[in-house]
PDB file of C-alpha atoms and ligand atoms in Angstrom:
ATOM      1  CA  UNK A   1     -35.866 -45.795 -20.810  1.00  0.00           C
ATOM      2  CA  UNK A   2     -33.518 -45.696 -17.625  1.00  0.00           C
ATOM      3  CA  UNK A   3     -35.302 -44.286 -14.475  1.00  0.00           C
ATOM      4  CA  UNK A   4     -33.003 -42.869 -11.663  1.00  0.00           C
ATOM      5  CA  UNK A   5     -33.685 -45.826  -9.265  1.00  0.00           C
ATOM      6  CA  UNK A   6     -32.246 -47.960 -12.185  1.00  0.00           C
ATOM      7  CA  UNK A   7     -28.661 -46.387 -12.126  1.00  0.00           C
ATOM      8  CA  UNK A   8     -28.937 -46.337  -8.476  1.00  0.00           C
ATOM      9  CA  UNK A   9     -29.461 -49.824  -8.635  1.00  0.00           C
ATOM     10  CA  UNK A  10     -26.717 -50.453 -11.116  1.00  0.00           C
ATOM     11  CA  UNK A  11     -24.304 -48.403  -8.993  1.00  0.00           C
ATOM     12  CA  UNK A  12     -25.321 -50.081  -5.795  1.00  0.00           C
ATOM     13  CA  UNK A  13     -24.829 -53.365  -7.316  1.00  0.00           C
ATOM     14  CA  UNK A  14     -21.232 -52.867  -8.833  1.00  0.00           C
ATOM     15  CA  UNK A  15     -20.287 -50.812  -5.772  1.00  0.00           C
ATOM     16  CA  UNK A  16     -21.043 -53.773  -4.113  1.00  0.00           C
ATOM     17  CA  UNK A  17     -18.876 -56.014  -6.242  1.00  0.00           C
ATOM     18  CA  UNK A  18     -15.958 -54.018  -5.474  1.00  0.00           C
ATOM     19  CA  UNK A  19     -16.319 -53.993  -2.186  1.00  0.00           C
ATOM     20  CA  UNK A  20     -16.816 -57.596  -1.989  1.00  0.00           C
ATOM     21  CA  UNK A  21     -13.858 -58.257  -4.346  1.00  0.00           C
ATOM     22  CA  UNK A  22     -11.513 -55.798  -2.220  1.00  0.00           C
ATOM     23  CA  UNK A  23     -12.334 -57.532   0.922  1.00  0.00           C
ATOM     24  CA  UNK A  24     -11.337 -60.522  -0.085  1.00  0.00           C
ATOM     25  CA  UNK A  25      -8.312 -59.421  -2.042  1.00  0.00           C
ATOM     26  CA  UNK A  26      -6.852 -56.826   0.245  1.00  0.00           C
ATOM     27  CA  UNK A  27      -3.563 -58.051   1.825  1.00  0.00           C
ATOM     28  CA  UNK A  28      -2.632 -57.724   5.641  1.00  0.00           C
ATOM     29  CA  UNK A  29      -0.327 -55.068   4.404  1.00  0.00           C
ATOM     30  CA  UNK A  30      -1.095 -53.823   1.305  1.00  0.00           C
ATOM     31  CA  UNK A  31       1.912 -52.332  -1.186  1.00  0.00           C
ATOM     32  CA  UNK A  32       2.203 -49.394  -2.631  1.00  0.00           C
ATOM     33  CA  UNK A  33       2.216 -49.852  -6.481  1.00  0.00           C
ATOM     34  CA  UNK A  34       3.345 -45.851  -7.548  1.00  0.00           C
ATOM     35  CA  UNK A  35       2.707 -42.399  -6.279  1.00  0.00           C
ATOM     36  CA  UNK A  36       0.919 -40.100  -8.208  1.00  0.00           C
ATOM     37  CA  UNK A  37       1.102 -36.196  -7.449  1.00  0.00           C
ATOM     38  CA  UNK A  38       3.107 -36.264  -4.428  1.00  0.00           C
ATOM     39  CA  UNK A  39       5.553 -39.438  -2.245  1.00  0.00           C
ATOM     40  CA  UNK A  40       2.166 -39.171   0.052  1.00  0.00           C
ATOM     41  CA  UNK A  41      -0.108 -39.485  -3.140  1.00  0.00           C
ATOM     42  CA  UNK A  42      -0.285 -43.593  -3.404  1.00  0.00           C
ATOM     43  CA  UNK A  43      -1.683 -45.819  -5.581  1.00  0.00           C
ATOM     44  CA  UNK A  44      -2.030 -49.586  -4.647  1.00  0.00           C
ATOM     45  CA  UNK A  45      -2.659 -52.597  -7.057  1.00  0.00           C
ATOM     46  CA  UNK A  46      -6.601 -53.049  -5.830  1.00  0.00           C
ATOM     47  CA  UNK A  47      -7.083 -49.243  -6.426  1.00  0.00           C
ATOM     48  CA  UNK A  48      -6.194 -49.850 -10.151  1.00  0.00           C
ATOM     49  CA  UNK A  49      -7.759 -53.815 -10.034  1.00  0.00           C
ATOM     50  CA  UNK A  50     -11.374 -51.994  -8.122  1.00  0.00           C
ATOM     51  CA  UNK A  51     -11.189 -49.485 -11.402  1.00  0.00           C
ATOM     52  CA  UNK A  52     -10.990 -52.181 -13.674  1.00  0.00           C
ATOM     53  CA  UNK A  53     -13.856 -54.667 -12.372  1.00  0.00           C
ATOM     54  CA  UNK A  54     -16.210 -51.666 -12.311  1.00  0.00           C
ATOM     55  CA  UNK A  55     -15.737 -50.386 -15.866  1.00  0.00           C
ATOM     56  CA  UNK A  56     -15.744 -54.079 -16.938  1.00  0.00           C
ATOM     57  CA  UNK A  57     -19.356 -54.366 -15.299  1.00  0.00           C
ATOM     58  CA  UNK A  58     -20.203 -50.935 -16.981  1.00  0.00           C
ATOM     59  CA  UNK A  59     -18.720 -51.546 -20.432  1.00  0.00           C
ATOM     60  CA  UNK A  60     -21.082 -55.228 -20.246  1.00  0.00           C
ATOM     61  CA  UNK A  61     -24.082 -53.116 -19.587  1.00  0.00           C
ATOM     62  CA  UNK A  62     -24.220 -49.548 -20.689  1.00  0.00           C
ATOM     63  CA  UNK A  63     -21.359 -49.278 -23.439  1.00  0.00           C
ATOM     64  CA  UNK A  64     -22.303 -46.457 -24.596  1.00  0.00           C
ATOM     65  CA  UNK A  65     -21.643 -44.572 -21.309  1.00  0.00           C
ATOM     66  CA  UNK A  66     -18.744 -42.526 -20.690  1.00  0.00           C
ATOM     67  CA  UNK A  67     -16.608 -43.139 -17.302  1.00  0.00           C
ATOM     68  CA  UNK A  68     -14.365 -40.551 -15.351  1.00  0.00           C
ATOM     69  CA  UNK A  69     -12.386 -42.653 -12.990  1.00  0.00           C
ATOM     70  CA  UNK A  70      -9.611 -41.629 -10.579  1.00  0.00           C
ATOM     71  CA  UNK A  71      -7.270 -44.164 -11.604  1.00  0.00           C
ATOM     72  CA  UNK A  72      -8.055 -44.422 -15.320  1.00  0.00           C
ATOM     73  CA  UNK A  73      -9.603 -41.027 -16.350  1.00  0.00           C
ATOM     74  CA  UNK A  74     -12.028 -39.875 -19.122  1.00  0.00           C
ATOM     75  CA  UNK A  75     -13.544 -42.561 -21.655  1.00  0.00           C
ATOM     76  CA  UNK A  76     -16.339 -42.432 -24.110  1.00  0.00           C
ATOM     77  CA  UNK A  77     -18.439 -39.086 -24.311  1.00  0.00           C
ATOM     78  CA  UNK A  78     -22.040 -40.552 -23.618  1.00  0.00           C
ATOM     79  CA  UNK A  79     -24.908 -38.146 -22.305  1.00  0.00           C
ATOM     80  CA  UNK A  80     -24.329 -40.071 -19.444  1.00  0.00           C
ATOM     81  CA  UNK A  81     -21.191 -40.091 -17.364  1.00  0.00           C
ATOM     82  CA  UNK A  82     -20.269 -42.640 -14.729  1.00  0.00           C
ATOM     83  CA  UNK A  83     -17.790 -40.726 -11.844  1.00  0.00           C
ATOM     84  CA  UNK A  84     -15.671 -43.591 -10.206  1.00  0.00           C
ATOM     85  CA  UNK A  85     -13.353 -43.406  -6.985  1.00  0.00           C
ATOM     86  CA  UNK A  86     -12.379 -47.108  -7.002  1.00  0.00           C
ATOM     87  CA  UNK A  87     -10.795 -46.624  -3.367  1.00  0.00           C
ATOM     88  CA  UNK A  88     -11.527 -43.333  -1.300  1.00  0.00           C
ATOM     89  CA  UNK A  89      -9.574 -43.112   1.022  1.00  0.00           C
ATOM     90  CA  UNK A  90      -6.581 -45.344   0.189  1.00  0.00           C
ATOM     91  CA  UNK A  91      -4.134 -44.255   2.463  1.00  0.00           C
ATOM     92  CA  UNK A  92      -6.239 -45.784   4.996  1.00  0.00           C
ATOM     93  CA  UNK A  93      -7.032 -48.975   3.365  1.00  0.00           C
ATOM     94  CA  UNK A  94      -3.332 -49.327   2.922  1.00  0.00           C
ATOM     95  CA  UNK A  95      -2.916 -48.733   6.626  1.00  0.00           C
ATOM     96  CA  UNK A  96      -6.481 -51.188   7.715  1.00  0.00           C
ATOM     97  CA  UNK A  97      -8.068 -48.248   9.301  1.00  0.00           C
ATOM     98  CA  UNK A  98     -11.855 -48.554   8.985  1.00  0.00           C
ATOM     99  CA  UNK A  99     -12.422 -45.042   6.380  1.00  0.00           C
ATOM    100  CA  UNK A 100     -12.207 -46.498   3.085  1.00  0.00           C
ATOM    101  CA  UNK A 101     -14.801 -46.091   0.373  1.00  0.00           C
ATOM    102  CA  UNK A 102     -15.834 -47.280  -3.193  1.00  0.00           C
ATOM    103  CA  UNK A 103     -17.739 -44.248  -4.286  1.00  0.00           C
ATOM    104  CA  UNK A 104     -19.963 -44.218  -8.032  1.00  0.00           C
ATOM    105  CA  UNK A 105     -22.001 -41.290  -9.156  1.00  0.00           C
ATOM    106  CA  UNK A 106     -24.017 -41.303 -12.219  1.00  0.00           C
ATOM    107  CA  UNK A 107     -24.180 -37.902 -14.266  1.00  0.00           C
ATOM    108  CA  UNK A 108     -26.808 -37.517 -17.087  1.00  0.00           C
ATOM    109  CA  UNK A 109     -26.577 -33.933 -18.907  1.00  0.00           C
ATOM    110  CA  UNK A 110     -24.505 -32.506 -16.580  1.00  0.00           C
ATOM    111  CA  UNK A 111     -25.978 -33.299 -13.035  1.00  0.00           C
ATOM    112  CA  UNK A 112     -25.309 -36.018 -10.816  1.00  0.00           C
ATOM    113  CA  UNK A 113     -28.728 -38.087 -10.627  1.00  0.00           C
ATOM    114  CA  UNK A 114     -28.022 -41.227  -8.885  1.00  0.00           C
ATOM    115  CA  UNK A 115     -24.784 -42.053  -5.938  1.00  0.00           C
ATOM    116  CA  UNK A 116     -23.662 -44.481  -4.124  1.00  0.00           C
ATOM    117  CA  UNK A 117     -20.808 -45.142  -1.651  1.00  0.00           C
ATOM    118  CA  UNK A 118     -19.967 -48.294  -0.288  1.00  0.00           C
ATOM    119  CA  UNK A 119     -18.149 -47.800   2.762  1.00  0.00           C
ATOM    120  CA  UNK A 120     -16.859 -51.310   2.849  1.00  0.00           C
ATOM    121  CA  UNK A 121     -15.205 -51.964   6.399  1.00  0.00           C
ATOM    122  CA  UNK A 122     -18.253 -50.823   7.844  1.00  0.00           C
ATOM    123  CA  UNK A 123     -20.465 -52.890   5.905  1.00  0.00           C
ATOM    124  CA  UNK A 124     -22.410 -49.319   4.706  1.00  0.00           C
ATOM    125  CA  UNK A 125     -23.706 -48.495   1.209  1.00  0.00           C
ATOM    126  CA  UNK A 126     -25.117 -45.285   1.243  1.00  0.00           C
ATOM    127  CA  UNK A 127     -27.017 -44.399  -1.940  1.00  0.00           C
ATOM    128  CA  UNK A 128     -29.218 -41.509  -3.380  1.00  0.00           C
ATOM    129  CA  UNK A 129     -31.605 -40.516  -6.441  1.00  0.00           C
ATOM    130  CA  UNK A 130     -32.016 -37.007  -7.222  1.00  0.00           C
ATOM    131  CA  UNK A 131     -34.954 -36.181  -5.467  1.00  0.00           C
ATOM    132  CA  UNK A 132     -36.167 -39.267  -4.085  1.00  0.00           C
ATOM    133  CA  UNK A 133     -33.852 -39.331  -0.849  1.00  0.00           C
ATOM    134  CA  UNK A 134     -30.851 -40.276   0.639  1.00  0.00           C
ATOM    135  CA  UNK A 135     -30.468 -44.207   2.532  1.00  0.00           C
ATOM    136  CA  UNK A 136     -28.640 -46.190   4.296  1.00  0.00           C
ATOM    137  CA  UNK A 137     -29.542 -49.818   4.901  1.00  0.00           C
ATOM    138  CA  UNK A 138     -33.423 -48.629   4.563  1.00  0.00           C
ATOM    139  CA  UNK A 139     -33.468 -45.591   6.490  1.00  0.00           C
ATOM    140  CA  UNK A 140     -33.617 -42.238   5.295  1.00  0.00           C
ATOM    141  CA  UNK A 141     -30.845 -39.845   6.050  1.00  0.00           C
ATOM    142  CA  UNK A 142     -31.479 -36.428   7.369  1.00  0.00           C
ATOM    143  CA  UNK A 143     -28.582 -34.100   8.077  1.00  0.00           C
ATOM    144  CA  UNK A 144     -28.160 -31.836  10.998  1.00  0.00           C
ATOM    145  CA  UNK A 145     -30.174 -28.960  11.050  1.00  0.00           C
ATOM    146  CA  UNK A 146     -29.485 -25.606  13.198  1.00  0.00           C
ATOM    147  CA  UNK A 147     -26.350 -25.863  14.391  1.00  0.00           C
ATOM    148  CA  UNK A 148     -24.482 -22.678  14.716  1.00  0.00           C
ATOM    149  CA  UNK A 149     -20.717 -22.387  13.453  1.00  0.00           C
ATOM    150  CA  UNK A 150     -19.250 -22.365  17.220  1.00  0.00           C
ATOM    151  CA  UNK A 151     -21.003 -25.591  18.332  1.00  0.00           C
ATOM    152  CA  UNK A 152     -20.592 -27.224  14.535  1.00  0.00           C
ATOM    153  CA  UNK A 153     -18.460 -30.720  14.283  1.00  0.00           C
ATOM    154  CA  UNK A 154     -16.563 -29.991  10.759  1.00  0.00           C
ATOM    155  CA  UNK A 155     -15.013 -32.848   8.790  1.00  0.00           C
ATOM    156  CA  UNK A 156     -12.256 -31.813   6.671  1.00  0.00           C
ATOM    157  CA  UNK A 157      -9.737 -33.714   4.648  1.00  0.00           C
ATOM    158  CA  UNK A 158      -5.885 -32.350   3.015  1.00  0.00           C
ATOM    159  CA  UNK A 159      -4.358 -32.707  -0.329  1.00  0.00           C
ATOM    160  CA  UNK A 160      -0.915 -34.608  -1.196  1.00  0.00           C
ATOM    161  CA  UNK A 161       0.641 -31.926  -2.707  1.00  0.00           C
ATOM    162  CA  UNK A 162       3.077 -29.701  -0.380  1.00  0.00           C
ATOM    163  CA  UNK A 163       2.028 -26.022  -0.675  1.00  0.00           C
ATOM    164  CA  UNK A 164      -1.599 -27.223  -1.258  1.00  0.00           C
ATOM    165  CA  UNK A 165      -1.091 -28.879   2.496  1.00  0.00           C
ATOM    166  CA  UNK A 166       0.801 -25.815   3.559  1.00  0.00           C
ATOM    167  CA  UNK A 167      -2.691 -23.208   2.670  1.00  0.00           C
ATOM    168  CA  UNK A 168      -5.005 -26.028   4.107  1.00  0.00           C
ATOM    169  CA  UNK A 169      -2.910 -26.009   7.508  1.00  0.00           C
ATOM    170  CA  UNK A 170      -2.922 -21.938   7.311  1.00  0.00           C
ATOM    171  CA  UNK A 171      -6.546 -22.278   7.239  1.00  0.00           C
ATOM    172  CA  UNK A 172      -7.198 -24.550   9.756  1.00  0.00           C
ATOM    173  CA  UNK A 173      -6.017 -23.090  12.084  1.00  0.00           C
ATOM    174  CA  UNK A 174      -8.204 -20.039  11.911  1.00  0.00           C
ATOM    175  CA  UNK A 175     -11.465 -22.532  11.518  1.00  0.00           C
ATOM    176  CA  UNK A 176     -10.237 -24.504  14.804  1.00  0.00           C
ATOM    177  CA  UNK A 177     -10.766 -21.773  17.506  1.00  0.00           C
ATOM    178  CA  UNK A 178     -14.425 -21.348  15.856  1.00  0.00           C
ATOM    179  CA  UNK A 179     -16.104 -24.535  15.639  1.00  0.00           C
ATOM    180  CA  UNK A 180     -16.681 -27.242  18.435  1.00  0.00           C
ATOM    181  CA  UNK A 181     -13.929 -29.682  17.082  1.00  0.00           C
ATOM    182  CA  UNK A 182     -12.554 -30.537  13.618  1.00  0.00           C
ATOM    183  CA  UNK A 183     -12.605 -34.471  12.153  1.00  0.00           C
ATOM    184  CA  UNK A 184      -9.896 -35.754   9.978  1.00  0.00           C
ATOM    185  CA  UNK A 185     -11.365 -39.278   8.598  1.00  0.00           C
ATOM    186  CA  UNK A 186      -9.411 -39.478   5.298  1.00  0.00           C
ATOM    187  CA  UNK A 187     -12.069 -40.419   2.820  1.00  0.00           C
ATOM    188  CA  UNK A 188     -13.805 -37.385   1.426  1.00  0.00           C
ATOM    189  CA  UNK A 189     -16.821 -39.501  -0.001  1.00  0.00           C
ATOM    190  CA  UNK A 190     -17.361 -41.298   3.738  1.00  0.00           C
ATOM    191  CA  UNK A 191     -17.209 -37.301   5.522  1.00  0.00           C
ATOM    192  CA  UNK A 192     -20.258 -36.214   3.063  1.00  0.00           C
ATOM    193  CA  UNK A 193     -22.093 -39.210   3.945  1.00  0.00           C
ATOM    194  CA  UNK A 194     -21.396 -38.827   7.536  1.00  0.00           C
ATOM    195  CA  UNK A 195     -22.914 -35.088   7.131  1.00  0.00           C
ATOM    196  CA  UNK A 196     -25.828 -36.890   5.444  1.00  0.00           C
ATOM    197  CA  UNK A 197     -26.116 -38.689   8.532  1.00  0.00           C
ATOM    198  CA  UNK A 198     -25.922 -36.031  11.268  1.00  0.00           C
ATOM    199  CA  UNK A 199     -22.392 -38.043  12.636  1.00  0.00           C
ATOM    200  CA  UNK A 200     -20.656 -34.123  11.906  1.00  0.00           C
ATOM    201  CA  UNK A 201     -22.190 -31.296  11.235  1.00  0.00           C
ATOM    202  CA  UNK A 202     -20.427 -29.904   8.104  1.00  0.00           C
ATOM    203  CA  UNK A 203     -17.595 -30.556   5.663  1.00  0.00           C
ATOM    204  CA  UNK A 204     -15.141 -28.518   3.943  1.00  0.00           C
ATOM    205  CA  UNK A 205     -11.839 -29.136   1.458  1.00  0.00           C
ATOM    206  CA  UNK A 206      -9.616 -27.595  -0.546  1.00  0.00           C
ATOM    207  CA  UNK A 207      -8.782 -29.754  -3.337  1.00  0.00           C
ATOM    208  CA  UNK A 208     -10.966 -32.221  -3.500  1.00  0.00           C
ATOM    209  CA  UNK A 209     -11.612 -33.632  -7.169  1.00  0.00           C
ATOM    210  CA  UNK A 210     -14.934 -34.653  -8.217  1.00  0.00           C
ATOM    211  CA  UNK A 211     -15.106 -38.276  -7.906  1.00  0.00           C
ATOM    212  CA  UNK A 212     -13.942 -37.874  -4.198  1.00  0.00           C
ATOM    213  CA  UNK A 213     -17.363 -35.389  -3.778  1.00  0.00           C
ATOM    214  CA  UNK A 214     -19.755 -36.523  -6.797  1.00  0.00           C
ATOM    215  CA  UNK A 215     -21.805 -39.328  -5.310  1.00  0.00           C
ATOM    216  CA  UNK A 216     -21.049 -38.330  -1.763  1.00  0.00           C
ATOM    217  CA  UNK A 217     -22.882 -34.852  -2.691  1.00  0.00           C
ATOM    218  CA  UNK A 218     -25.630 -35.970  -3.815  1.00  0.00           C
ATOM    219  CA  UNK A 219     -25.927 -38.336  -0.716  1.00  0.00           C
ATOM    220  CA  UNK A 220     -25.470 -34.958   1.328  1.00  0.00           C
ATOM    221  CA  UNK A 221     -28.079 -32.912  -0.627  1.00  0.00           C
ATOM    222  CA  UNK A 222     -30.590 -35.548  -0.658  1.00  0.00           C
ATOM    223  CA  UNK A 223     -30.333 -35.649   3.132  1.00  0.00           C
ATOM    224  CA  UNK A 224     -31.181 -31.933   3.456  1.00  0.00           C
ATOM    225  CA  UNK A 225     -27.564 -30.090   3.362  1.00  0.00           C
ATOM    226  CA  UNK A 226     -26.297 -27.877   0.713  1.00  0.00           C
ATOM    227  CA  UNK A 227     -23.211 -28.610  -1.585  1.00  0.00           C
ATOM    228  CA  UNK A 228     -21.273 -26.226  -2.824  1.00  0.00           C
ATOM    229  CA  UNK A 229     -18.059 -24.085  -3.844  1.00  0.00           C
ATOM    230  CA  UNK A 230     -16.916 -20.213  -3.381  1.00  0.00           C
ATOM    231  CA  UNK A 231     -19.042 -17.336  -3.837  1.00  0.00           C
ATOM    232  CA  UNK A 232     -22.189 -19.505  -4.594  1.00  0.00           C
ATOM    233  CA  UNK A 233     -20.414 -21.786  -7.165  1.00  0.00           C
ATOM    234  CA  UNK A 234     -20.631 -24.894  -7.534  1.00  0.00           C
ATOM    235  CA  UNK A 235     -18.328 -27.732  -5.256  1.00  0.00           C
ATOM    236  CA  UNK A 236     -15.245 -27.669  -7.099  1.00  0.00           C
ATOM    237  CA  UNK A 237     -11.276 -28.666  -6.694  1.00  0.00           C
ATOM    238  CA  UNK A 238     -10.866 -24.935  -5.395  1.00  0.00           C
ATOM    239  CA  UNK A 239     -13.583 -25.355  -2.446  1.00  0.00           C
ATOM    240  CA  UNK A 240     -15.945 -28.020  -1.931  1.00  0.00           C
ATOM    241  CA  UNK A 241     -18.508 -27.158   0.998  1.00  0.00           C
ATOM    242  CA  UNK A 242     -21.291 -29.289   2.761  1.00  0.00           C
ATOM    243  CA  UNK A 243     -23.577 -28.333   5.385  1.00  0.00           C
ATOM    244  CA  UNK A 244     -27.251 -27.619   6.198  1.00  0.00           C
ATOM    245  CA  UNK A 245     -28.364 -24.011   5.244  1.00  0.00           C
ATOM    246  CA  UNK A 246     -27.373 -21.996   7.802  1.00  0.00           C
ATOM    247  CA  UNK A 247     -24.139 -23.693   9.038  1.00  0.00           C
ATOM    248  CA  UNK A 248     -23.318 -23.294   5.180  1.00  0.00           C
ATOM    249  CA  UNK A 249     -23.044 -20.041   4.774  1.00  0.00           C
ATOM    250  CA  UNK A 250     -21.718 -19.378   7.918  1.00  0.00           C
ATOM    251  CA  UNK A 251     -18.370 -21.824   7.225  1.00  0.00           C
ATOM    252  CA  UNK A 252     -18.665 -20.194   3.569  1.00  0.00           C
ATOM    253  CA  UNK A 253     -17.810 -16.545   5.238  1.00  0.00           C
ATOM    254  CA  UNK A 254     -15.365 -17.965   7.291  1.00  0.00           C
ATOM    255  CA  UNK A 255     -13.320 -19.780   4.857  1.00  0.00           C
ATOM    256  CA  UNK A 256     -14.124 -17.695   1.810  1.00  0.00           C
ATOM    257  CA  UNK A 257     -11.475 -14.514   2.764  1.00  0.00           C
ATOM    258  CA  UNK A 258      -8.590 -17.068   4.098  1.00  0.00           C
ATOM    259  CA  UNK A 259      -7.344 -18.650   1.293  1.00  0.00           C
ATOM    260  CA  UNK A 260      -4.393 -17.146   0.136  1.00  0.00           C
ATOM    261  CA  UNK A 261      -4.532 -18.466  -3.117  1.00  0.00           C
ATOM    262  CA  UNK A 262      -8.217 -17.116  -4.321  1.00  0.00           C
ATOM    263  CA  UNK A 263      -7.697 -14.310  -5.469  1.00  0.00           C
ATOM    264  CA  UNK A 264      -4.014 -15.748  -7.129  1.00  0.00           C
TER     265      UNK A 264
HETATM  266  C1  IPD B   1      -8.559 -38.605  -0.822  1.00  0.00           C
HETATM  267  C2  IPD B   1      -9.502 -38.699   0.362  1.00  0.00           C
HETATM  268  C3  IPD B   1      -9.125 -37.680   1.412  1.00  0.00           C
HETATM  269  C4  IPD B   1      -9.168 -36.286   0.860  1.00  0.00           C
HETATM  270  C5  IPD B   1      -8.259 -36.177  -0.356  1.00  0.00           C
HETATM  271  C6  IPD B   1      -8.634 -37.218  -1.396  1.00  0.00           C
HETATM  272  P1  IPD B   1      -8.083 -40.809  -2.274  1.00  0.00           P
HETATM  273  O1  IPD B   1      -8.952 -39.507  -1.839  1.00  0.00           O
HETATM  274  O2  IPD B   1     -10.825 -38.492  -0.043  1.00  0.00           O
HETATM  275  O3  IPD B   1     -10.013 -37.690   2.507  1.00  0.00           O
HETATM  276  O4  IPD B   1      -8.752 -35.397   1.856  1.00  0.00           O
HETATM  277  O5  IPD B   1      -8.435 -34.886  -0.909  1.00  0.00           O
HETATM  278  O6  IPD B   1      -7.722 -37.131  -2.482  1.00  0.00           O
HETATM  279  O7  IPD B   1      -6.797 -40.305  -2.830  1.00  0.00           O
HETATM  280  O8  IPD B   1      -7.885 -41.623  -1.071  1.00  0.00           O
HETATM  281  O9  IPD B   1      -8.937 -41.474  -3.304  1.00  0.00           O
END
């Protein structure tokens, strides 16, 4: 019988591994192999090569397992799901800047259970079990608690497709005048884990899928903050929010009337 520190273990370890393998492997300027939704959507050889080694390590050890991976979607249909982002952040691995992430979340029934992202340049593996905390390299992660909206550091991050870019600009620029600054890091997985540990205050996207969010969440929620979407949904692709209580809902009433597409 697994316990939740066992697939956070197993996620640590092959997050790890890909890391590791990465490092070694990534070029001093890395090509890009294809685009995907957009000319700014890009895919590199090691995002697809990072995939493979960690559903190789998966398949040798829990093949009955299903795995939702950016690169190589949905396989199997196990009670347990493994959500992989082989590279977050690849635009900045491509370009050597420091934001890059190899991000695993472990799903049993439904809800995310165990996380772990590896944010490799920096030598940080952040991991979580649900309900036994949030860590990074032994200490326990607590987010950022009272902070009001107008003196709240908000990471944010932007789709590749056009219009999506064109709504998340729009809305910007009505959240910039209201907080005390905005942070653009590039890696949606590394912006939840820096809420986890108090480096911003909050995090917001339009857009986001769920293995940019899934193990970062947890990470998030485990350190104190609350995760979650429009209207007190759930984080989704339409909005994927992050903050302590408080903070939370105060970025959720901003953002919640601005987006032109909602009610579309
Ligand atoms: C992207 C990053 C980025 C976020 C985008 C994601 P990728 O992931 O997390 O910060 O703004 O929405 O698609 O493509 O580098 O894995």
């Amino acid at each position: 019988m697994e316990t939740l520190g066992t697939f956070a273990h197993l996620a640590e370890e092959i997050a790890r591994e890909a890391g590791e393998m990465l490092l070694a492997k990534r070029p001093a300027r890395p090509e890009v192999l294809a685009t995907k939704s957009s000319p700014t959507d890009v895919v590199t050889a090691l995002d697809k090569a990072s995939e493979e080694l960690i559903r190789a390590r998966l398949k040798a050890v829990r093949p009955d397992d299903a795995i939702l991976g950016e690169e190589g979607g949905s396989t199997g249909d196990g009670r347990v799901r493994w959500i992989v982002d082989p590279i977050d952040g690849t635009v900045n691995f491509l370009y050597g800047l420091p934001d890059w992430a190899v991000s695993i979340a472990v799903e049993v029934d439904g809800e995310v259970v165990a996380g772990v992202v590896n944010v490799v340049p920096r030598g940080e593996v952040f991991t979580a079990a649900r309900g036994e905390g949030a860590w990074l390299s032994g200490e326990r992660l607590r987010c950022n608690t009272g902070v009001p909206l107008n003196r709240a550091l908000i990471a944010t991050g932007f789709g590749y497709e056009t219009g999506r870019r064109r709504v998340q600009a729009e809305v910007l620029a009505h959240v910039v005048p209201r907080v005390r600054d905005i942070r653009r890091a590039g890696s949606a997985a590394a912006d939840l884990c820096s809420v986890a540990a108090g480096r911003v205050d909050g995090y917001y996207e339009r857009g986001p899928q769920v293995w940019d969010y899934a193990a970062g969440g947890l990470i998030a929620t485990e350190a104190g903050a609350r995760l979650g979407g429009l209207n007190g949904g759930p984080a989704s692709p339409e909005l994927t929010l992050c903050a302590a209580p408080g903070l939370f809902e105060e970025l959720h009433d901003l953002l919640a009337p601005l987006d032109p597409e909602r009610d579309a």
